[in-house]
Tab-separated table of C-alpha atoms and ligand atoms in Angstrom:
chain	number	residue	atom	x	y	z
A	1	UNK	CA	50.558	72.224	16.114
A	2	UNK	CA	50.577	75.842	15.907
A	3	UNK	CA	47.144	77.876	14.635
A	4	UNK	CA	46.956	79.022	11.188
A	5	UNK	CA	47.318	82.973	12.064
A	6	UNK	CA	44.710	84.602	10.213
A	7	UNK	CA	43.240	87.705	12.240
A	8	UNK	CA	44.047	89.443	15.232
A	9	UNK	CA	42.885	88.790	18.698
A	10	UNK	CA	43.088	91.118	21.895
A	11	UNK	CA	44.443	89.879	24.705
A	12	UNK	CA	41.198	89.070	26.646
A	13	UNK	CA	40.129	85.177	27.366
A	14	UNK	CA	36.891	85.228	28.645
A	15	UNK	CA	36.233	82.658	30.937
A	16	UNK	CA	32.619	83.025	31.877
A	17	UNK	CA	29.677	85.319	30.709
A	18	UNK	CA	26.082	86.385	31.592
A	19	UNK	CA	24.163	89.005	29.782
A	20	UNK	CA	26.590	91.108	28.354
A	21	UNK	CA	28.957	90.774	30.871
A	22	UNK	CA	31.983	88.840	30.192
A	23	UNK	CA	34.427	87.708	32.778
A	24	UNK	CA	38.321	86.439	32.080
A	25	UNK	CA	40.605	84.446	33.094
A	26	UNK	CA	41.782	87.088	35.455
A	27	UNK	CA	38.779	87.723	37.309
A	28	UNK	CA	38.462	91.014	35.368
A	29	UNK	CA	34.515	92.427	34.189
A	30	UNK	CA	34.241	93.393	30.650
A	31	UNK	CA	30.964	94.630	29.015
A	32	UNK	CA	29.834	93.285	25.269
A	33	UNK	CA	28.804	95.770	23.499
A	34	UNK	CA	29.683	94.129	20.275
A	35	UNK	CA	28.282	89.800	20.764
A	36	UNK	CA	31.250	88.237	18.507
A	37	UNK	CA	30.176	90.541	15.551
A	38	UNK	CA	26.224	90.782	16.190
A	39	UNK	CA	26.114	86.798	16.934
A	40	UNK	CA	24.702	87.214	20.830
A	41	UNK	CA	21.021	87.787	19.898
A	42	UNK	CA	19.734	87.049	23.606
A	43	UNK	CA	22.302	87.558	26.095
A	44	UNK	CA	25.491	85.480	27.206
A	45	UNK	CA	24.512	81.977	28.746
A	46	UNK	CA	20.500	82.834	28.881
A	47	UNK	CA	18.956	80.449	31.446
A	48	UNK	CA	16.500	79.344	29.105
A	49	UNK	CA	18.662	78.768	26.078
A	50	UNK	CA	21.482	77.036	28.417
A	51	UNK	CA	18.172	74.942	29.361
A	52	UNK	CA	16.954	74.062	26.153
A	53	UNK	CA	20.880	73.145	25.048
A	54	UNK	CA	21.132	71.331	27.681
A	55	UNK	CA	17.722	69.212	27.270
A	56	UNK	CA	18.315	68.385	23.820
A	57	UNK	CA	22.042	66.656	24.701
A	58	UNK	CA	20.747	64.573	27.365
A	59	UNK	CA	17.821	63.736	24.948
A	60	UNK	CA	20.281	62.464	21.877
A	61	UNK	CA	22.440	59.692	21.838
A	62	UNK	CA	22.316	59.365	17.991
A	63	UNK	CA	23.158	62.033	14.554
A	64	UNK	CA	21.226	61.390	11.349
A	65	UNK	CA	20.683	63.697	8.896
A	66	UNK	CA	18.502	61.159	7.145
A	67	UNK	CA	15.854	60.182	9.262
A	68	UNK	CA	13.178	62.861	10.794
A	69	UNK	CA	13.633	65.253	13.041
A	70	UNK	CA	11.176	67.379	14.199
A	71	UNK	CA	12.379	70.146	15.832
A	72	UNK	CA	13.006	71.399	12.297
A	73	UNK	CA	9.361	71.684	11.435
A	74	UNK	CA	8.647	73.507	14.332
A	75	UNK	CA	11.640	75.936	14.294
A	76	UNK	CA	9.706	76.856	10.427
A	77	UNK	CA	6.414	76.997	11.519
A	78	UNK	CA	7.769	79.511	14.428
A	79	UNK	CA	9.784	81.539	12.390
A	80	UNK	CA	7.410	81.654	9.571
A	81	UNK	CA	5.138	83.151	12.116
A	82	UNK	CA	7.631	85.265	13.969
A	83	UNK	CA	8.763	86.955	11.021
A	84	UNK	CA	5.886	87.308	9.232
A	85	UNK	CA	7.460	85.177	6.422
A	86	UNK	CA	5.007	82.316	6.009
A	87	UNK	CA	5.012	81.892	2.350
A	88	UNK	CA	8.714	80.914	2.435
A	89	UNK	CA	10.412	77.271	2.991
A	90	UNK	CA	13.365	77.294	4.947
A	91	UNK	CA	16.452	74.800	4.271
A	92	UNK	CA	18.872	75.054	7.163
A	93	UNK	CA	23.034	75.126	6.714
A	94	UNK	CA	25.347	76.041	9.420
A	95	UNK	CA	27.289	79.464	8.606
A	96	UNK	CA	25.778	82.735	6.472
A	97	UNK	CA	28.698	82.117	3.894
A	98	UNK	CA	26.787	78.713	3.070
A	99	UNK	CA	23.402	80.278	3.286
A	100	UNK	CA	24.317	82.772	0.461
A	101	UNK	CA	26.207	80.270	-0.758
A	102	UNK	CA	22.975	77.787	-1.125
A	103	UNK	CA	20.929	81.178	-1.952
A	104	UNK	CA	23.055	82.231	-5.175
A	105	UNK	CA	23.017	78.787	-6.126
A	106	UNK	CA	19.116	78.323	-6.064
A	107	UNK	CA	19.243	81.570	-8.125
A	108	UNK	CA	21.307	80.180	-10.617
A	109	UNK	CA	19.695	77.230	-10.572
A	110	UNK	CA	16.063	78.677	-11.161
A	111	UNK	CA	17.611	81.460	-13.922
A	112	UNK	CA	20.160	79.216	-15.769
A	113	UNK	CA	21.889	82.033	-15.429
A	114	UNK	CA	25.078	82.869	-13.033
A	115	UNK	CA	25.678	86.522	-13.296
A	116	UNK	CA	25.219	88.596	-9.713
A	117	UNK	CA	25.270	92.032	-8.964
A	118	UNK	CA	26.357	93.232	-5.270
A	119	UNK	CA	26.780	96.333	-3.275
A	120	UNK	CA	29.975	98.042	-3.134
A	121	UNK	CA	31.228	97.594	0.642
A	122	UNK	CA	28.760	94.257	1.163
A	123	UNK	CA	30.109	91.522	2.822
A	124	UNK	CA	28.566	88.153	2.352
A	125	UNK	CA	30.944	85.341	3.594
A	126	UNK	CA	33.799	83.903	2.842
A	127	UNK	CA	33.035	80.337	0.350
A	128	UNK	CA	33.862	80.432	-3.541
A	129	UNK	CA	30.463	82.367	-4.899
A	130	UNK	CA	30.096	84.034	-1.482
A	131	UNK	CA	33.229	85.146	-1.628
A	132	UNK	CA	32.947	86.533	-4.965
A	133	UNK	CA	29.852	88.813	-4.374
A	134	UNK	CA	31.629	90.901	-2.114
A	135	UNK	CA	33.993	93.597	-3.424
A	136	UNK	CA	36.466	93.755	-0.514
A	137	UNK	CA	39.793	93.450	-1.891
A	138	UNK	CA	41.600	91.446	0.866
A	139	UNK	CA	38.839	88.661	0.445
A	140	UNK	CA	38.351	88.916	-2.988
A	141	UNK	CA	40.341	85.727	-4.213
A	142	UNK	CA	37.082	83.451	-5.202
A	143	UNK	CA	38.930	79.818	-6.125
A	144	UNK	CA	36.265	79.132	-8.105
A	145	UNK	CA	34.998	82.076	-9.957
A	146	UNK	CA	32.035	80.604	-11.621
A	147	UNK	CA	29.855	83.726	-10.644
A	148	UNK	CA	30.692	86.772	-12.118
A	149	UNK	CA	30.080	89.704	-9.931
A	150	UNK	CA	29.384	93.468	-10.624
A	151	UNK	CA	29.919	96.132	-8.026
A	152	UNK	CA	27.001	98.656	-7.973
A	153	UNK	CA	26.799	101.068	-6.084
A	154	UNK	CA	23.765	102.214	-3.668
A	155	UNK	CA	21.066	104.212	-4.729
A	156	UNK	CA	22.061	104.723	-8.471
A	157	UNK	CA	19.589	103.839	-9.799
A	158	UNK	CA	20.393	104.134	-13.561
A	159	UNK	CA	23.465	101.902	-13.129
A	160	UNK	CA	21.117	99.297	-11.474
A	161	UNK	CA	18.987	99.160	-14.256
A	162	UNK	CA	21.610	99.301	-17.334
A	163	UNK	CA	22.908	95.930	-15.478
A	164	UNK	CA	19.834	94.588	-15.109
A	165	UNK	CA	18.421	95.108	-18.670
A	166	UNK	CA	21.440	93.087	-20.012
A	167	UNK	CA	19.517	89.981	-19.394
A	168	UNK	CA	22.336	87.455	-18.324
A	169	UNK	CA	22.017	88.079	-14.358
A	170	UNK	CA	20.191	85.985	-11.883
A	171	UNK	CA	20.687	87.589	-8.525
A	172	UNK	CA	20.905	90.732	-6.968
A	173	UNK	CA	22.512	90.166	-3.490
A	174	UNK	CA	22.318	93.394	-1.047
A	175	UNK	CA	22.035	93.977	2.686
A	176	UNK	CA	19.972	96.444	3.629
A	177	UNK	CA	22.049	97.649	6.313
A	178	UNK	CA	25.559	96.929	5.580
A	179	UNK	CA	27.288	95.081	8.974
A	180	UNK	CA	31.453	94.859	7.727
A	181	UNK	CA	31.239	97.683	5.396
A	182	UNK	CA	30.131	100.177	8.113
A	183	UNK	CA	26.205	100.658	8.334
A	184	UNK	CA	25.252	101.836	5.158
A	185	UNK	CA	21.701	101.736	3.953
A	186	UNK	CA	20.281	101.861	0.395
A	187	UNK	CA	17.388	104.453	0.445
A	188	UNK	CA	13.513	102.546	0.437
A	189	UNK	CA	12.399	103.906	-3.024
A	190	UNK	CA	16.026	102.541	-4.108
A	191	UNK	CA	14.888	98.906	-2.648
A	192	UNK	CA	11.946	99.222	-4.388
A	193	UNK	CA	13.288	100.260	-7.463
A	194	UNK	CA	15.314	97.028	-6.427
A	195	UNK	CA	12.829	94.674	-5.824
A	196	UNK	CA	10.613	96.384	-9.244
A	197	UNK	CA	13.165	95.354	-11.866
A	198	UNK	CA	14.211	91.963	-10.279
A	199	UNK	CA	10.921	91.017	-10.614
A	200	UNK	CA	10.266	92.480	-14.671
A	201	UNK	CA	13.637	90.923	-15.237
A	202	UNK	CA	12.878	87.691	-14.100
A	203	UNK	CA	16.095	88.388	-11.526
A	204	UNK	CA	16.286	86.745	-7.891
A	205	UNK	CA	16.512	89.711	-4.927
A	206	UNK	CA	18.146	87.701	-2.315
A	207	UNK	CA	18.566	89.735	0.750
A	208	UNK	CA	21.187	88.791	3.359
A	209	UNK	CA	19.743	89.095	6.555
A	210	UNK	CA	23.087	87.239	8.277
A	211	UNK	CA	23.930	90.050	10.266
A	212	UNK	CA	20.873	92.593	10.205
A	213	UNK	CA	17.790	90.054	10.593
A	214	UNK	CA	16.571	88.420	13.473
A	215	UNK	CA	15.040	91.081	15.637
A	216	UNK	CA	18.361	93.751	15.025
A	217	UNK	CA	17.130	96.255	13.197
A	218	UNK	CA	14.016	97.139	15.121
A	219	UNK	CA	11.657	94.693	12.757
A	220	UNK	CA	12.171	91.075	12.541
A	221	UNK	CA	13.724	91.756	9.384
A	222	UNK	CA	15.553	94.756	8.004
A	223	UNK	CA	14.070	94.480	4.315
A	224	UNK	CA	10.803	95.012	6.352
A	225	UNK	CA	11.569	98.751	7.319
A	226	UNK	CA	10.686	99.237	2.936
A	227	UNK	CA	7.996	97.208	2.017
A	228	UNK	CA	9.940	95.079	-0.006
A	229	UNK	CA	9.368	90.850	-0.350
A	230	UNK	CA	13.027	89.273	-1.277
A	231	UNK	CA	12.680	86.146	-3.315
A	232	UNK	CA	15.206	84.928	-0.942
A	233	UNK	CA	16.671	85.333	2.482
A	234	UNK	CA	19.358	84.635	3.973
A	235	UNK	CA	20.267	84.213	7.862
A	236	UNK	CA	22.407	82.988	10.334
A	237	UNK	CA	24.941	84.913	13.399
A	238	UNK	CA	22.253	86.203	15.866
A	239	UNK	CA	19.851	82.912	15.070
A	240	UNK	CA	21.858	81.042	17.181
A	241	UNK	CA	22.967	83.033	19.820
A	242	UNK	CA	26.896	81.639	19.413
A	243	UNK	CA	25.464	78.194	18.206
A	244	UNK	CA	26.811	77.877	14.466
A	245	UNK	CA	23.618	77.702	12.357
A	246	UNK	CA	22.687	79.194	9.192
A	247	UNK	CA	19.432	79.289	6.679
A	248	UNK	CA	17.591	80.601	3.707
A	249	UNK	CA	14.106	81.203	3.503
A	250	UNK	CA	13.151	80.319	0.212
A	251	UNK	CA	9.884	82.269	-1.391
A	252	UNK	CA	7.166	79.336	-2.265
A	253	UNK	CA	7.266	80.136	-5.517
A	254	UNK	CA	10.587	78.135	-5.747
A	255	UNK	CA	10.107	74.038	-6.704
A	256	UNK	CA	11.840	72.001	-4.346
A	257	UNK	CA	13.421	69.086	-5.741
A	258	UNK	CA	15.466	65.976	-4.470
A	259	UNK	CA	19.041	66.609	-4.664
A	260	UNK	CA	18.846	70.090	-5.482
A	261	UNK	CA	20.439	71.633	-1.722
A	262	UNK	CA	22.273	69.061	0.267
A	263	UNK	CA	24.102	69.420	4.098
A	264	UNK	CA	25.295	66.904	6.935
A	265	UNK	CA	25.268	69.103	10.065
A	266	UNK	CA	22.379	71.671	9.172
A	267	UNK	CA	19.551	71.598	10.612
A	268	UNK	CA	20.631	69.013	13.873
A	269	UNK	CA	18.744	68.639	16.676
A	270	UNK	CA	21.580	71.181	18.904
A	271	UNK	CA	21.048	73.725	16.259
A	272	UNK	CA	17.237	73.460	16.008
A	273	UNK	CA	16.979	73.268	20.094
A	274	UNK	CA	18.911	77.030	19.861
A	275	UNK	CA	17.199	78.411	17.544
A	276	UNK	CA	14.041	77.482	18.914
A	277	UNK	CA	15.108	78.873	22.432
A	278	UNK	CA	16.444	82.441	20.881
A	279	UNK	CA	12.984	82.415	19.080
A	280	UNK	CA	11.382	81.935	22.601
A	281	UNK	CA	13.311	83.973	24.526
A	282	UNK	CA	12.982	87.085	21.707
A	283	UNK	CA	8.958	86.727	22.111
A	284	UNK	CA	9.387	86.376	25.779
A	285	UNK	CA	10.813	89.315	26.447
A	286	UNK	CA	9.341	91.230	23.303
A	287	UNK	CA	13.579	92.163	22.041
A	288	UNK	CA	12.412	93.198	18.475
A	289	UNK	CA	10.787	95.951	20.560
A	290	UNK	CA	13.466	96.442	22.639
A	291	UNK	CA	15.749	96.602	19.932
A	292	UNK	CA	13.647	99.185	18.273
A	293	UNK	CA	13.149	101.419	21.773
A	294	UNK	CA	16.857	101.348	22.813
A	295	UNK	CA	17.855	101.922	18.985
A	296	UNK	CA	15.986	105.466	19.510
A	297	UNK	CA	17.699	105.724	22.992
A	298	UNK	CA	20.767	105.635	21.592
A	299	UNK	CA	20.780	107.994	18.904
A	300	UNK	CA	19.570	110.582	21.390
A	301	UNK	CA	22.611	109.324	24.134
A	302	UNK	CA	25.255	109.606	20.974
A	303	UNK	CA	24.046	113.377	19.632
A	304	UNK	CA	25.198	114.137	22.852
A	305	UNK	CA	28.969	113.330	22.398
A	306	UNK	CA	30.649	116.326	19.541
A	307	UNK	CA	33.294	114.145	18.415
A	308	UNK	CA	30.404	111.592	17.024
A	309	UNK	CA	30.364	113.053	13.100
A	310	UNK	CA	27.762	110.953	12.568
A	311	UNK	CA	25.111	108.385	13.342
A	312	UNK	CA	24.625	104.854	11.453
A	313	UNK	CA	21.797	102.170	11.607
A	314	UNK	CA	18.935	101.317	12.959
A	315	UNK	CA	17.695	99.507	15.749
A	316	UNK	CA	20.985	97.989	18.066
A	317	UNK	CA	22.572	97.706	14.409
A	318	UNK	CA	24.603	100.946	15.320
A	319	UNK	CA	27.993	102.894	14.276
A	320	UNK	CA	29.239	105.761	15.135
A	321	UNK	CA	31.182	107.631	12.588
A	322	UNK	CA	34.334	109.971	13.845
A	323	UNK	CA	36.305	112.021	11.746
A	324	UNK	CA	39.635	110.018	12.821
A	325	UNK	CA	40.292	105.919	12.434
A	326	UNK	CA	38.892	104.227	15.667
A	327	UNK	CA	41.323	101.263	16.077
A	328	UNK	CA	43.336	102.892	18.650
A	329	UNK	CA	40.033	103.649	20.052
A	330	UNK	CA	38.469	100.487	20.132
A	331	UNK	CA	41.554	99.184	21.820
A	332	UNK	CA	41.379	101.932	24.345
A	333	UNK	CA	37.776	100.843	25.059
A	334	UNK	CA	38.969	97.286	25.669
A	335	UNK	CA	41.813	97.870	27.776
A	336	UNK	CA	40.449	101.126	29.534
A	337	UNK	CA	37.147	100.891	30.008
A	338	UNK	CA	36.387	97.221	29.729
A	339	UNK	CA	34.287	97.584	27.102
A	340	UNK	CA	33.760	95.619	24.121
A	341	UNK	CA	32.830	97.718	20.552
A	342	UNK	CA	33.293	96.290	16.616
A	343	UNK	CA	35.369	98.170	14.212
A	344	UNK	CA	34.214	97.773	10.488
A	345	UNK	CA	35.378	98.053	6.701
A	346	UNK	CA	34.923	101.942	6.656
A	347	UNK	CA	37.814	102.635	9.714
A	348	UNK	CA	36.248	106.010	10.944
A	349	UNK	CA	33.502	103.676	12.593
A	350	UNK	CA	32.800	102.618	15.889
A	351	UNK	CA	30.367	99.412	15.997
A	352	UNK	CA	27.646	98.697	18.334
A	353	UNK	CA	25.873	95.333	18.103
A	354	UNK	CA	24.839	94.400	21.706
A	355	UNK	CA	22.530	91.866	22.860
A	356	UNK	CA	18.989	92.451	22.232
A	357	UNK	CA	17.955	92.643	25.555
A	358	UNK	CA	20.361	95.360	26.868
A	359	UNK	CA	19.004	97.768	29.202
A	360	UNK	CA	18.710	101.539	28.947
A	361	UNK	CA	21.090	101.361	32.188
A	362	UNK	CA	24.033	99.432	29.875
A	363	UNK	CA	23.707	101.798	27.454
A	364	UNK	CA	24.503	104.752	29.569
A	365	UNK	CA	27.304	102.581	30.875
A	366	UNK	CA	28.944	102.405	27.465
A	367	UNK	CA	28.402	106.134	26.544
A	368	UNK	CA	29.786	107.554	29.931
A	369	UNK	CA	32.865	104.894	29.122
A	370	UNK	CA	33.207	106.442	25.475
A	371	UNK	CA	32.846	109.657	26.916
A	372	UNK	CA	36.110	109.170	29.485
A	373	UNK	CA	37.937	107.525	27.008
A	374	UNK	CA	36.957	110.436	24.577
A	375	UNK	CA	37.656	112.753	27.224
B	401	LIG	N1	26.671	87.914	5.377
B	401	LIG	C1	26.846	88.957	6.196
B	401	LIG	C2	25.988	90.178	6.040
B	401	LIG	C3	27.817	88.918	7.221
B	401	LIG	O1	27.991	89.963	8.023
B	401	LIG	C4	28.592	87.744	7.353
B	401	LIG	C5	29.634	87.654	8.382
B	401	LIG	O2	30.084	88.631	8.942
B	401	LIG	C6	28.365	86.677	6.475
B	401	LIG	C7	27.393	86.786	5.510
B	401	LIG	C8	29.147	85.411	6.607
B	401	LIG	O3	28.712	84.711	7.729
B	401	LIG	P1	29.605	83.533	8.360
B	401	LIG	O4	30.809	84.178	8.958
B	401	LIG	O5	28.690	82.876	9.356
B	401	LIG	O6	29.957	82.616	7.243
């Protein structure tokens, strides 16, 4: 049976990995600077997550999803007090297309209403109402268009609140650092704006942290860098570290009820035991911090380089905008240098989404490598 041929690969087949080194099948070194689009939170094969993994397999012989498990409770109780979110329930799914997927849903639900505004350039997964709150037009093809989406566009404010005042929307849906679309931020009195008329309006502000929560942006959360409290939150890539595992933090003000989210695989044993471990490790070794420190240490490395137009992100949620398309470039940097980068939505930018944990030494090793390969 052949695979169903859906997105390019490069020619690389890693074999082994540690850190953010990768090695292939050919014995040949490549550096991640890029974690399978922002998924490696901690590192390649980190001893203690590999330990923890490997503890919780030997320890289960059986799958319910209907019986207690209790690694769940303490994965809440430990992100509730990692990230500051303890007035929030969490209900755990296995991809960020199902958390936002679960997320518009509850908004819907608690509104009885299914109209959404999104960003222009967001990217929030790829299920039917996921897939319609995104504006991309080679995902756009919702099979089930039950929620109807308008496009806004950051920071106008006057459009946000014509939409808004029209009464029949339950959800705003925005990242507050754009990952696909190419690092765009909305400004923090735009948020707050935001967050000011969902809450007048009765509206729910979820705020998809799949790709920019978790310790990226230089706070646990990115919504955190404006003082803003999202009704809703949604997570997933980096909370694994490569294990498939999703969530949405749900504010307390929400009644749970019996029936009202279902799953079969969220919220196992495997997925808890990872998430626990990249929770660990992330404390350990203080990487919210690190993420924040190194964030500054780049943008000081990348001023250096002319052809870099501009700067995107925060934290190790980085691009680098050039004034010509970077696929050729990003190729280059695979097959030249050995270095992995991300491309996004906007093609003039460069991605960098390393591990957490990188080192001020890896990061000069990927700017002299984009420097050569520049050069
Ligand atoms: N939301 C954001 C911000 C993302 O970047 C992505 C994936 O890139 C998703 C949702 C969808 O996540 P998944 O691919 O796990 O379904």
């Amino acid at each position: 049976m052949e695979l169903f041929d859906v997105y390019p690969l490069y020619d690389v087949t890693p074999v082994s990995a540690k850190g953010i080194e990768v090695i292939d099948d050919k014995g040949q070194k490549y550096l991640d600077f890029y974690g399978g689009h922002a998924v490696i939170s901690i590192g390649h094969t980190h001893p203690h997550y590999v330990k923890r993994l490997k503890e919780q397999l030997d320890n289960i012989g059986f799958y319910s999803n209907s019986i207690q498990n209790p690694l769940q409770q303490e994965l809440a109780d430990k992100l509730g007090q990692q990230s500051g979110c303890k007035n929030y329930k969490l209900f755990l799914c296995n991809s960020g297309a199902e958390a936002n997927e679960n997320a518009l849903k509850l908004a819907s639900f608690h509104t009885k209403k299914s109209k959404v505004i999104a960003f222009k350039n967001g990217f929030h997964g790829r299920t039917s109402a996921a897939v319609a709150a995104t504006d991309n037009p080679s995902i756009n093809a919702p099979l089930n268009k039950q929620q109807e989406v308008t496009f806004l566009t950051f920071n106008d404010f006057d459009a946000l609140e014509k939409a808004i005042n029209q009464g029949d929307y339950c959800a705003v849906i925005l990242e507050t650092i754009q990952g696909v679309g190419g690092l765009d931020e909305p400004t923090t009195p735009f948020l707050q704006f935001v967050a000011e008329k969902c809450k007048q309006n009765g509206v729910v502000l979820i705020a998809d942290e799949v790709q920019c929560g978790f310790g990226r942006s230089g706070k646990f959360f990115a919504f955190q860098h404006h003082k803003i409290q999202p009704d809703i939150i949604s997570i997933a890539k980096g909370m694994g570290n490569g294990f498939p595992v999703g969530g949405v933090l749900i504010h307390e003000s929400f009644k749970a009820s019996y029936g009202l989210l279902g799953t079969t695989f969220g919220g196992n044993h495997l997925a808890c035991a990872a998430v626990l471990a990249v929770l660990e490790v992330m404390e350990q070794e203080n990487l919210t911090q690190n993420a924040a420190e190194l964030g500054v240490y780049f943008l000081e490395k990348a001023k250096e380089i002319p052809a870099v137009k501009n700067i995107k992100g925060r934290g190790l949620m980085l691009g680098l905008e050039f004034d010509f398309e970077v696929a050729s470039l990003r190729k280059n940097m695979i097959n030249n240098q050995k270095v992995f980068t991300g491309g996004a939505k906007d093609k003039h930018v460069l991605r960098f989404l390393p591990a957490l944990n990188i080192t001020k030494n890896q990061m000069d090793q990927f700017f002299d490598a984009l420097k050569a390969e520049l050069s």
